XYZ file of C-alpha atoms in Angstrom:
779
model
C 52.146 101.739 111.689
C 55.178 103.927 112.480
C 57.457 101.271 110.980
C 56.480 102.562 107.518
C 58.266 105.849 108.126
C 61.690 104.470 107.206
C 60.637 101.724 104.821
C 61.253 103.921 101.793
C 64.846 104.470 102.840
C 65.179 100.776 103.588
C 63.798 99.693 100.214
C 65.770 102.171 98.165
C 69.087 102.025 99.923
C 69.366 98.608 101.506
C 67.516 96.274 99.186
C 69.536 97.064 96.029
C 72.404 95.187 97.592
C 69.945 92.785 99.249
C 68.196 91.738 96.045
C 70.938 89.466 94.793
C 70.957 85.901 96.000
C 74.276 86.152 97.778
C 76.435 83.082 97.818
C 78.343 82.694 101.007
C 81.803 81.180 101.121
C 81.820 78.210 103.451
C 84.775 78.289 105.800
C 85.955 74.931 106.957
C 86.417 74.079 110.581
C 90.087 73.265 110.075
C 91.236 76.855 109.815
C 88.866 78.094 112.492
C 90.080 75.421 114.917
C 93.630 76.503 114.190
C 92.717 80.167 114.619
C 90.994 79.556 117.959
C 93.971 77.551 119.215
C 96.373 80.234 118.100
C 94.328 82.979 119.735
C 94.096 80.904 122.891
C 97.898 80.634 122.860
C 98.321 84.359 122.229
C 96.083 85.159 125.208
C 98.323 83.098 127.469
C 96.100 80.042 127.998
C 99.008 77.722 127.246
C 97.617 74.521 128.741
C 94.297 74.991 126.914
C 96.175 75.891 123.744
C 98.374 72.789 124.016
C 95.292 70.629 124.440
C 93.611 72.268 121.463
C 96.725 71.957 119.299
C 97.240 68.295 120.178
C 93.588 67.645 119.377
C 94.084 69.575 116.136
C 96.962 67.274 115.145
C 94.749 64.250 115.731
C 91.891 65.705 113.698
C 93.971 67.170 110.869
C 97.164 65.128 110.497
C 97.710 66.448 106.964
C 96.881 70.085 107.611
C 98.733 72.721 105.637
C 99.418 74.468 108.951
C 101.308 71.565 110.552
C 104.523 73.558 110.776
C 102.744 76.429 112.520
C 100.999 73.981 114.861
C 104.257 72.270 115.867
C 105.889 75.666 116.252
C 103.082 76.853 118.535
C 103.222 73.593 120.485
C 106.969 73.999 120.912
C 106.535 77.506 122.220
C 103.588 76.401 124.354
C 105.614 73.645 125.992
C 108.424 76.124 126.517
C 106.113 78.515 128.349
C 104.838 75.555 130.364
C 108.381 74.642 131.408
C 108.420 71.388 129.398
C 111.594 72.114 127.482
C 112.394 68.645 126.179
C 108.905 68.283 124.680
C 109.263 71.775 123.256
C 112.436 70.752 121.454
C 110.758 67.610 120.130
C 107.954 69.679 118.628
C 110.333 72.223 117.127
C 112.248 69.437 115.412
C 109.012 68.543 113.603
C 108.943 71.961 111.875
C 110.410 71.398 108.415
C 109.495 74.506 106.409
C 112.601 76.569 105.453
C 110.682 79.788 106.058
C 110.499 78.968 109.762
C 114.111 77.804 109.994
C 115.388 80.929 111.728
C 112.452 80.974 114.153
C 112.880 77.256 114.933
C 116.589 77.762 115.581
C 115.783 80.624 117.910
C 113.174 78.761 119.935
C 115.356 75.652 120.058
C 118.001 77.880 121.556
C 115.394 79.113 124.030
C 114.584 75.552 125.077
C 118.271 74.895 125.755
C 118.431 78.132 127.700
C 115.309 77.229 129.652
C 116.917 73.889 130.521
C 120.096 75.775 131.578
C 122.037 74.278 128.640
C 123.473 77.628 127.657
C 126.266 76.236 125.483
C 123.715 74.409 123.348
C 121.593 77.554 123.194
C 124.523 79.653 121.931
C 125.138 77.082 119.170
C 121.623 77.548 117.835
C 121.725 81.332 118.179
C 124.958 81.356 116.111
C 123.193 79.390 113.363
C 120.535 82.076 113.152
C 123.162 84.801 112.916
C 125.421 83.011 110.403
C 122.829 81.288 108.218
C 120.161 84.000 108.251
C 121.886 87.416 108.353
C 118.757 89.102 106.969
C 116.260 87.202 109.013
C 112.927 89.015 109.327
C 114.126 92.248 107.658
C 115.102 91.200 103.388
C 115.923 93.162 92.684
C 116.467 93.183 89.071
C 118.464 94.866 86.749
C 116.807 96.013 83.614
C 118.447 96.696 80.374
C 117.328 98.219 77.219
C 118.290 97.925 73.497
C 118.207 100.635 70.883
C 119.056 101.070 67.281
C 119.105 103.823 64.477
C 119.203 104.287 60.697
C 122.856 105.165 60.258
C 125.791 103.266 61.751
C 127.410 106.316 63.313
C 124.178 108.102 64.194
C 125.942 111.436 64.020
C 123.256 113.214 62.042
C 124.162 116.791 63.026
C 127.655 116.213 61.667
C 126.127 114.717 58.524
C 124.017 117.827 57.924
C 127.096 120.036 58.297
C 129.097 117.914 55.877
C 126.385 117.771 53.196
C 125.918 121.521 53.439
C 129.620 121.974 52.898
C 129.505 119.795 49.749
C 126.577 121.733 48.369
C 128.294 125.013 49.139
C 131.699 124.102 47.714
C 130.510 122.182 44.608
C 127.187 123.706 43.525
C 127.494 122.545 39.911
C 128.489 118.980 40.527
C 126.103 116.051 40.151
C 126.885 115.088 43.734
C 124.828 118.043 44.908
C 121.568 116.208 44.218
C 122.712 113.218 46.225
C 124.088 115.483 48.977
C 120.834 117.361 49.260
C 118.933 114.074 49.491
C 121.234 112.744 52.234
C 121.092 116.047 54.066
C 117.289 115.941 54.100
C 117.375 112.297 55.143
C 119.603 113.341 58.043
C 117.089 116.015 59.018
C 114.438 113.313 59.019
C 116.532 111.172 61.377
C 116.978 114.209 63.603
C 113.135 114.340 63.753
C 113.100 117.782 62.225
C 110.009 116.916 60.266
C 108.888 120.399 59.243
C 112.340 121.034 57.714
C 112.221 117.610 56.107
C 108.880 118.358 54.427
C 109.885 121.791 53.104
C 113.314 120.540 51.987
C 111.967 117.486 50.089
C 109.300 119.615 48.390
C 112.071 121.983 47.249
C 114.179 119.013 46.166
C 111.353 117.626 43.982
C 110.853 121.048 42.435
C 114.563 121.384 41.637
C 114.947 117.782 40.486
C 111.590 116.756 38.933
C 113.178 113.842 37.074
C 115.291 112.604 39.960
C 115.654 108.884 40.219
C 114.924 109.312 43.911
C 111.611 111.126 43.634
C 109.684 107.989 44.719
C 111.949 107.709 47.739
C 111.442 111.429 48.426
C 107.672 110.933 48.279
C 107.980 108.081 50.757
C 109.957 110.235 53.190
C 107.405 113.001 52.755
C 104.743 110.469 53.765
C 106.764 109.532 56.835
C 107.474 113.137 57.838
C 103.831 114.132 57.423
C 102.777 111.113 59.437
C 105.028 112.046 62.344
C 103.821 115.648 62.102
C 100.236 114.463 62.488
C 99.280 115.328 58.891
C 97.732 111.894 58.312
C 95.683 112.599 55.186
C 98.677 114.270 53.484
C 100.841 111.325 54.566
C 98.476 108.870 52.829
C 98.596 110.999 49.659
C 102.420 111.003 49.663
C 102.616 107.250 50.297
C 100.255 106.593 47.365
C 102.386 108.848 45.089
C 105.441 106.797 46.025
C 103.553 103.587 45.175
C 102.546 104.991 41.757
C 106.130 105.973 40.979
C 107.559 102.643 42.131
C 104.840 99.953 42.349
C 107.309 97.183 43.062
C 110.232 96.754 45.386
C 110.972 97.393 49.035
C 110.034 101.057 48.958
C 106.578 100.221 47.636
C 106.151 97.699 50.466
C 107.100 100.327 53.034
C 104.725 102.861 51.462
C 101.826 100.404 51.446
C 102.556 99.635 55.061
C 102.538 103.381 55.765
C 99.083 103.713 54.181
C 97.699 100.879 56.303
C 99.250 102.162 59.512
C 98.121 105.767 58.929
C 94.528 104.659 58.341
C 94.863 102.656 61.545
C 95.900 105.802 63.435
C 92.871 107.559 61.953
C 90.761 104.664 63.356
C 89.584 103.873 59.832
C 90.045 100.166 60.446
C 88.267 98.879 57.354
C 90.480 101.027 55.055
C 93.518 100.060 57.096
C 92.652 96.379 56.741
C 92.281 96.733 52.956
C 95.710 98.365 52.715
C 97.378 95.655 54.778
C 95.605 92.922 52.804
C 96.987 94.538 49.605
C 100.440 94.401 51.154
C 100.006 90.718 52.044
C 98.958 89.849 48.477
C 102.015 91.550 46.903
C 104.697 91.105 49.549
C 103.831 87.909 51.425
C 107.510 87.106 51.957
C 108.551 90.611 52.990
C 110.286 91.131 56.309
C 107.383 93.348 57.371
C 104.863 90.540 56.919
C 104.772 89.640 60.633
C 104.021 93.257 61.487
C 101.333 93.382 58.780
C 99.643 90.286 60.199
C 99.714 91.861 63.662
C 98.070 95.068 62.354
C 95.448 93.089 60.448
C 94.602 91.230 63.649
C 94.296 94.543 65.483
C 92.010 95.874 62.743
C 89.745 92.848 63.080
C 89.756 93.303 66.840
C 88.759 96.951 66.585
C 86.027 95.970 64.142
C 84.705 93.466 66.680
C 85.631 90.443 64.540
C 87.540 88.761 67.343
C 87.597 85.218 65.952
C 89.365 86.455 62.800
C 91.751 88.460 64.963
C 92.631 85.413 67.062
C 93.157 83.350 63.906
C 95.608 85.914 62.529
C 97.554 86.117 65.799
C 97.863 82.321 65.844
C 99.067 82.335 62.229
C 101.648 84.984 63.087
C 102.948 82.997 66.064
C 103.156 79.809 64.001
C 104.625 81.302 60.817
C 107.096 83.623 62.532
C 108.212 81.887 65.742
C 111.084 84.341 66.187
C 109.218 87.531 65.274
C 109.832 90.614 67.354
C 106.056 91.092 67.361
C 105.211 87.802 69.043
C 104.817 89.505 72.415
C 102.328 91.896 70.765
C 100.532 88.956 69.148
C 100.156 87.139 72.464
C 99.037 90.321 74.167
C 96.384 91.236 71.593
C 95.298 87.625 71.301
C 94.690 87.692 75.038
C 92.670 90.881 74.654
C 90.560 89.342 71.868
C 89.892 86.255 73.979
C 89.011 88.506 76.914
C 86.561 90.450 74.721
C 84.596 87.273 73.944
C 84.697 86.258 77.637
C 87.099 83.368 77.114
C 88.912 84.423 80.273
C 90.700 81.122 80.941
C 92.212 81.189 77.422
C 93.098 84.864 77.817
C 94.968 84.002 81.022
C 96.952 81.351 79.139
C 97.885 83.853 76.419
C 98.965 86.558 78.874
C 100.964 84.097 80.959
C 102.708 82.757 77.858
C 103.645 86.308 76.928
C 105.061 86.995 80.394
C 107.028 83.745 80.386
C 108.437 84.059 76.856
C 109.089 87.806 76.907
C 110.098 88.844 80.440
C 111.779 92.015 79.118
C 109.052 93.065 76.710
C 107.863 96.659 76.779
C 104.422 95.109 77.241
C 105.350 93.237 80.420
C 103.442 95.628 82.656
C 100.433 95.586 80.328
C 100.546 91.780 80.266
C 100.362 91.679 84.054
C 97.695 94.366 84.244
C 95.424 92.659 81.722
C 96.160 89.302 83.318
C 94.881 90.765 86.552
C 91.667 91.803 84.796
C 91.256 88.325 83.295
C 91.642 86.701 86.717
C 89.180 89.229 88.114
C 86.554 88.457 85.478
C 87.102 84.753 86.083
C 86.421 85.306 89.774
C 89.963 84.460 90.886
C 90.413 87.454 93.177
C 93.632 86.390 94.885
C 95.523 85.945 91.608
C 94.011 89.174 90.304
C 95.299 91.076 93.335
C 98.704 89.429 92.990
C 99.042 90.578 89.381
C 97.843 94.106 90.135
C 100.309 94.343 93.022
C 103.062 93.250 90.656
C 102.099 96.058 88.270
C 102.056 98.556 91.114
C 105.558 97.507 92.190
C 107.251 97.262 88.788
C 105.390 99.411 86.254
C 107.062 102.554 84.938
C 103.781 104.289 84.133
C 102.327 106.266 87.025
C 98.850 105.902 85.544
C 99.239 102.134 85.279
C 100.408 101.933 88.891
C 97.471 104.033 90.023
C 95.007 102.040 87.936
C 96.333 98.755 89.338
C 95.926 100.055 92.887
C 92.378 101.163 92.092
C 91.589 97.687 90.798
C 92.958 96.210 94.029
C 90.792 98.601 95.985
C 87.765 97.679 93.866
C 88.319 93.970 94.517
C 88.590 94.453 98.270
C 85.507 96.675 98.122
C 83.562 93.962 96.299
C 84.712 91.432 98.891
C 83.702 93.876 101.665
C 87.272 94.015 102.958
C 86.814 97.723 103.536
C 90.025 98.484 105.424
C 92.127 96.923 102.692
C 90.167 98.817 100.049
C 90.818 102.095 101.875
C 94.539 101.316 102.065
C 94.712 100.834 98.289
C 92.813 104.022 97.445
C 94.809 106.060 99.972
C 98.089 104.980 98.379
C 96.808 106.367 95.060
C 95.848 109.648 96.730
C 99.162 109.875 98.557
C 101.603 108.778 95.854
C 99.735 109.201 92.561
C 97.209 111.961 93.213
C 98.061 113.672 89.898
C 97.467 110.516 87.891
C 94.401 109.940 85.760
C 92.905 107.918 88.612
C 93.262 110.360 91.504
C 89.643 111.500 91.334
C 88.429 107.924 90.940
C 90.377 106.822 94.034
C 88.904 109.715 96.012
C 85.385 108.873 94.821
C 85.786 105.175 95.615
C 87.110 106.062 99.057
C 83.789 107.775 99.625
C 81.955 104.672 98.416
C 83.883 102.478 100.866
C 83.144 104.789 103.784
C 79.494 104.857 102.716
C 79.322 101.068 102.713
C 80.979 101.081 106.131
C 78.080 103.325 107.193
C 80.483 106.104 108.147
C 78.295 108.626 106.401
C 79.903 111.784 107.799
C 83.295 110.651 106.523
C 81.831 109.527 103.184
C 80.286 112.970 102.607
C 83.655 114.594 103.291
C 85.362 112.186 100.902
C 82.915 113.025 98.114
C 83.333 116.743 98.824
C 87.080 116.249 98.328
C 86.352 115.116 94.769
C 84.776 118.515 94.118
C 87.533 120.500 95.838
C 90.696 118.603 94.896
C 89.684 117.543 91.384
C 87.869 120.543 89.853
C 87.985 119.085 86.317
C 86.778 115.608 87.271
C 83.874 114.089 85.358
C 82.677 112.529 88.610
C 81.285 115.759 90.081
C 77.589 115.048 89.591
C 77.993 111.522 90.971
C 79.969 112.840 93.944
C 77.312 115.468 94.689
C 74.622 112.816 94.476
C 76.552 110.607 96.904
C 76.902 113.546 99.308
C 73.126 113.826 99.357
C 72.790 110.081 99.797
C 75.221 110.213 102.735
C 73.015 112.838 104.359
C 69.996 110.568 103.853
C 71.712 107.596 105.441
C 72.671 109.582 108.544
C 69.081 110.892 108.686
C 70.138 114.485 108.017
C 67.208 114.925 105.688
C 67.321 118.727 105.757
C 70.844 118.766 104.337
C 69.916 116.003 101.893
C 66.973 118.028 100.574
C 69.193 121.090 100.048
C 71.859 118.981 98.334
C 69.464 117.227 95.941
C 67.567 120.431 95.092
C 70.841 122.166 94.235
C 72.030 119.210 92.155
C 68.734 118.859 90.247
C 68.797 122.546 89.311
C 72.380 122.524 88.001
C 72.611 119.328 85.909
C 71.081 118.576 82.527
C 67.822 116.669 82.389
C 69.493 113.908 80.372
C 72.109 113.272 83.056
C 71.413 109.843 84.551
C 72.143 111.210 88.006
C 69.218 113.655 87.855
C 66.437 111.059 87.915
C 68.103 109.324 90.879
C 68.471 112.676 92.614
C 64.755 113.369 92.077
C 63.869 110.043 93.637
C 66.128 110.620 96.634
C 64.743 114.146 97.044
C 61.269 112.640 97.315
C 62.692 110.072 99.702
C 64.266 112.753 101.926
C 61.057 114.802 101.933
C 59.125 111.662 102.874
C 61.428 110.974 105.802
C 61.101 114.612 106.883
C 57.341 114.020 107.130
C 56.822 116.551 104.326
C 54.407 114.208 102.622
C 52.671 116.780 100.407
C 56.082 117.804 99.019
C 57.220 114.197 98.532
C 53.971 113.470 96.661
C 54.731 116.442 94.393
C 58.314 115.293 93.682
C 57.334 111.679 93.017
C 54.668 112.867 90.576
C 57.268 115.099 88.854
C 59.606 112.117 88.548
C 56.844 109.980 87.041
C 55.995 112.703 84.533
C 59.566 113.520 83.412
C 60.985 109.993 83.396
C 58.132 107.571 82.512
C 60.536 105.018 81.029
C 63.022 104.939 83.892
C 63.435 102.383 86.637
C 62.900 105.208 89.130
C 59.395 105.702 87.671
C 58.274 102.499 89.361
C 60.139 103.307 92.559
C 58.475 106.716 92.433
C 55.044 105.067 92.385
C 56.051 103.068 95.431
C 57.186 106.255 97.166
C 53.967 107.964 96.139
C 51.880 105.223 97.745
C 53.875 105.373 100.958
C 53.584 109.159 101.008
C 49.810 108.974 100.740
C 49.691 106.382 103.494
C 51.948 108.363 105.826
C 49.949 111.544 105.191
C 46.903 109.732 106.534
C 45.290 109.009 103.180
C 45.251 105.260 103.661
C 42.535 104.756 101.055
C 44.552 106.545 98.340
C 47.682 104.569 99.225
C 45.890 101.246 98.833
C 44.344 102.556 95.598
C 47.762 103.528 94.200
C 49.184 100.111 94.956
C 46.227 98.118 93.668
C 46.140 100.267 90.484
C 49.829 99.607 90.000
C 49.260 95.847 90.176
C 46.540 96.061 87.515
C 48.338 98.552 85.193
C 51.845 97.098 85.472
C 51.477 93.318 85.884
C 55.246 92.967 85.383
C 56.244 96.268 86.985
C 59.639 96.780 88.535
C 58.355 97.164 92.106
C 55.462 94.712 91.897
C 56.986 92.386 94.549
C 57.423 95.379 96.887
C 53.840 96.477 96.317
C 52.451 92.996 96.907
C 54.617 92.679 99.998
C 53.360 96.047 101.313
C 49.748 95.050 100.812
C 50.454 91.722 102.529
C 51.971 93.530 105.512
C 49.129 96.065 105.470
C 46.509 93.349 105.879
C 48.741 91.434 108.302
C 48.877 94.453 110.614
C 45.099 94.728 110.417
C 44.973 91.048 111.422
C 43.245 90.229 108.144
C 45.421 87.157 107.817
C 43.621 85.500 104.929
C 43.988 88.624 102.739
C 47.600 88.987 103.832
C 48.359 85.360 103.011
C 46.822 85.840 99.558
C 49.286 88.612 98.657
C 52.215 86.791 100.249
C 51.356 83.620 98.337
C 51.040 85.458 94.995
C 54.389 87.062 95.580
C 56.011 83.754 96.516
C 54.529 81.906 93.536
C 55.058 84.615 90.885
C 58.364 86.118 92.036
C 60.282 83.276 93.591
C 63.540 85.057 92.764
C 62.573 88.245 94.620
C 64.081 88.893 98.045
C 60.525 89.547 99.200
C 59.458 85.992 98.294
C 61.215 84.231 101.175
C 60.159 87.074 103.467
C 56.614 86.439 102.378
C 57.079 82.808 103.352
C 58.408 84.024 106.702
C 55.209 86.039 107.202
C 53.156 83.027 106.177
C 55.041 81.053 108.824
C 54.284 83.766 111.412
C 50.589 83.626 110.480
C 50.637 79.871 110.906
C 52.342 80.236 114.278
C 49.696 82.753 115.351
C 47.163 80.113 114.448
C 49.104 77.630 116.592
C 50.316 75.642 113.573
C 54.046 75.353 114.411
C 54.480 72.269 112.246
C 53.161 74.129 109.206
C 55.391 77.079 110.107
C 58.438 74.821 110.100
C 57.302 73.468 106.730
C 57.235 77.030 105.360
C 60.771 77.664 106.540
C 61.942 74.369 105.072
C 60.353 75.414 101.770
C 62.582 78.495 101.769
C 65.595 76.263 102.384
C 64.581 74.034 99.509
C 63.773 76.830 97.050
C 66.632 79.183 97.933
C 69.705 77.038 98.653
C 73.051 78.700 99.330
C 71.464 82.115 99.921
C 71.024 84.412 102.887
C 67.349 83.391 102.963
C 68.332 79.769 103.506
C 70.573 80.878 106.350
C 67.829 82.979 107.934
C 65.400 80.065 107.700
C 67.844 77.789 109.504
C 68.251 80.460 112.158
C 64.480 80.629 112.692
C 64.292 76.827 112.842
C 67.076 76.905 115.408
C 65.146 79.362 117.535
C 62.004 77.270 117.340
C 63.928 74.141 118.323
C 65.757 75.938 121.136
C 62.491 77.321 122.530
C 61.106 73.772 122.543
C 64.214 72.392 124.292
C 65.318 70.351 121.269
C 68.949 71.436 121.623
C 70.620 68.970 119.225
C 68.201 70.015 116.510
C 68.788 73.670 117.396
C 72.585 73.248 117.239
C 72.359 71.603 113.827
C 70.111 74.366 112.472
C 72.239 77.131 113.965
C 75.415 75.674 112.462
C 73.749 75.576 109.043
C 72.653 79.187 109.454
C 76.223 80.488 109.878
C 77.782 82.395 106.995
C 81.328 83.458 106.273
C 80.792 87.049 107.380
C 82.280 88.279 110.635
C 79.181 90.180 111.683
C 76.983 90.512 114.751
C 74.400 88.020 113.432
C 76.905 85.174 113.063
C 78.512 86.036 116.386
C 75.123 85.858 118.133
C 74.361 82.498 116.502
C 77.744 81.179 117.629
C 76.846 82.396 121.110
C 73.476 80.593 120.963
C 75.218 77.362 119.997
C 77.304 77.729 123.131
C 74.127 78.255 125.149
C 72.609 75.079 123.704
C 75.646 73.040 124.699
C 75.568 74.625 128.140
C 71.882 73.754 128.526
C 72.833 70.142 127.758
C 75.606 70.221 130.350
C 78.305 69.774 127.684
C 80.648 72.297 129.276
C 83.774 71.780 127.153
C 81.740 72.106 123.960
C 80.066 75.200 125.364
C 83.458 76.758 126.215
C 84.713 76.022 122.706
C 81.715 77.668 121.050
C 81.844 80.677 123.354
C 85.543 81.105 122.530
C 84.684 80.988 118.824
C 82.192 83.789 119.395
C 84.916 85.745 121.177
C 87.887 85.082 118.901
C 86.334 84.851 115.443
C 84.333 88.072 115.790
C 86.694 90.542 117.500
C 85.072 93.653 115.971
C 81.498 92.772 116.921
C 80.038 94.573 119.963
C 78.397 92.884 122.975
C 78.470 89.186 122.061
C 82.255 88.466 122.176
C 82.546 90.107 125.594
C 79.570 88.224 127.009
C 80.854 84.996 125.471
C 84.100 85.461 127.412
C 82.138 86.187 130.581
C 80.269 82.929 130.057
C 83.596 81.110 129.626
C 84.810 82.638 132.873
C 81.590 81.624 134.608
C 81.972 78.046 133.356
C 85.602 77.996 134.491
C 84.488 79.127 137.932
C 81.972 76.304 137.974
C 84.859 73.893 137.406
C 86.973 75.569 140.114
C 89.472 76.704 137.489
C 89.959 79.984 139.294
C 93.290 80.903 137.719
C 91.983 80.593 134.200
C 88.777 82.412 135.085
C 90.873 85.164 136.608
C 92.771 85.618 133.330
C 89.511 86.165 131.478
C 88.279 88.694 134.031
C 91.628 90.533 133.966
C 91.390 90.845 130.193
C 87.835 92.242 130.408
C 88.352 94.444 133.456
C 89.819 97.265 131.358
C 86.526 97.725 129.472
C 84.795 100.990 130.274
C 81.325 99.460 130.418
C 79.111 97.312 132.627
C 80.881 94.101 131.599
C 84.231 95.590 132.648
C 82.760 96.623 135.983
C 81.380 93.123 136.485
C 84.780 91.596 135.606
C 86.433 93.766 138.266
C 83.871 92.677 140.818
C 84.532 89.017 140.058
C 88.293 89.563 140.292
C 87.872 91.126 143.704
C 85.639 88.280 144.817
C 88.140 85.646 143.616
C 91.047 87.379 145.306
C 89.055 87.729 148.521
C 87.464 84.284 148.646
C 89.873 82.009 146.733
C 93.382 83.327 147.184
């Protein structure tokens, strides 16, 4: 049972992403037909491409790619020497974005027909009407304002000092001192403001402006970061002058200062007091905004939204309406009303294109689209932030979000591009270490484990203060595991476990992976020790259950089969809802299956299927049950098992795998139509080796039926739709060439062989041999 040696790695590293019932996007045939035709054209098979494109127009007369199709047809006819038909097709291209290209190729058709004067006319139109063809921003403005009309506060200080100096006994001195200090305040010299107003109050204890002085002391202390003293000064001002504009400002100051202290309940009470006394004050729109923010920070989002709506309705021209729409959007986002949040953010962007919040609107809008599952719009908004935002951190964060989206969609190259831009242009931003870490994650998912380890090491070297160090070190160890460098993995995990605190979440995972690495190094006694340590130190963790699973496998691999079975059966009895119960039942099912004790195996597989229908092991158990039935010669029952998977797990990878198995059964029995139907249903949207092989098998089925054109089409799909997959695309093209030879289409077959002859592998050698044969025997 050597297959158990790597099962621990498989379960712990592959199945976490395999557990979810993945929904596959279903690509329509329209785009794929267009793509195949376009690729056929690009490879120089113009007659085939023309045929495909004409067929495409018949099948999809309202396609969104009609302009591209007519453009390709025009160019195809041109390359085929049919210039008049080329011009006819080009005249059917109506999209303005192709106008320059259409003009050019129309000129080419005239040139091809030796109508050079007509050609020049069209070339001139490109030059004159599209001077920036193929190679093609906003002015921003700002508004400011200040307390005094002239804003010459240094001159004011000098003047007031001169008055005080020249007329020390005049009553004007008090007023001059007050204005001088007020000028200091406007110059943001807050320490001088505080000391000067305190001296003023001491010298003029009965001044009619002492309430105003207290207010300015509150303001100066606030801006100096002395929040508690600021609140005290504001309250003194209110006591001295409980009514009037100054009192309103002071009450606002109290509310805002509590807000800065994150004492939202006290802040809310202060603003509510303001609203009761000064409901018609000019600051009322700002007060309503702050009250909404207080409710939001207190988690009372419905009340926050209600206040923002009241503000927008009561003060339609308020300068805070952009803030209200922004924070309303955030409140809606917080309660997962993403569609409504999108409406609020979009309204803010539309109504306030020059708002200081415009970048934040777009950034949060991107998040709302992301949470709603609208990835394309999310990326569009984040790209807009990256291109227009002033904040380096916001640009970097937007790029990281773009990278995260592409990572989630498994568009790894695009994810890498986004993270690398952060590292290249914004490495000193708050997100530099995150981008570096995520780059490692992408490379890990691409199974480039050497590169992923280096990327995680760069987090440690280039970002010494990053909080991601323990995670990066863990991922380094995991990269070693995945490339089967278990010795390095053991050293890495041992070092990490010794240096981090026991409460660090990474430590328990590192313990598990250390046991895993020891297991895969055949150090079973040591892996047993580590798994037992994990179970002792972290009895309430998820890894506790995975540790039991590892413990059982370690016993089995050490030769103690009896203890392994005992561990697993004890687990079933002690933890009837345990986290790895499906895995344990599946293991026992496989254990008895390998011993050819099929009834016992079926019992465990059936329990798993019936009790854990949502587990990824459930459909696999059904697969095993189907295999058992096939071993018993019950193919009909086996097909019924696979159809049960299809029924119970629709729109999942298990459904697709079941269709694939049904296709194989049908193909083996010579039922090719049934096989083709099953294979087509088994295809997913991923451009991987599995789908490419299935596409290849469909071609084989058609070929077996003698449907050569259909076979060629399917083989070309395997070749063109899966360019990065090894083996199958090349062999699909060889099959196309073979079929072309069978039809005496030697020229077209020769093109295929010429394309493949450059390959440094057996297929390339074979292609060269066929080229030589064709040249020798045909030409």
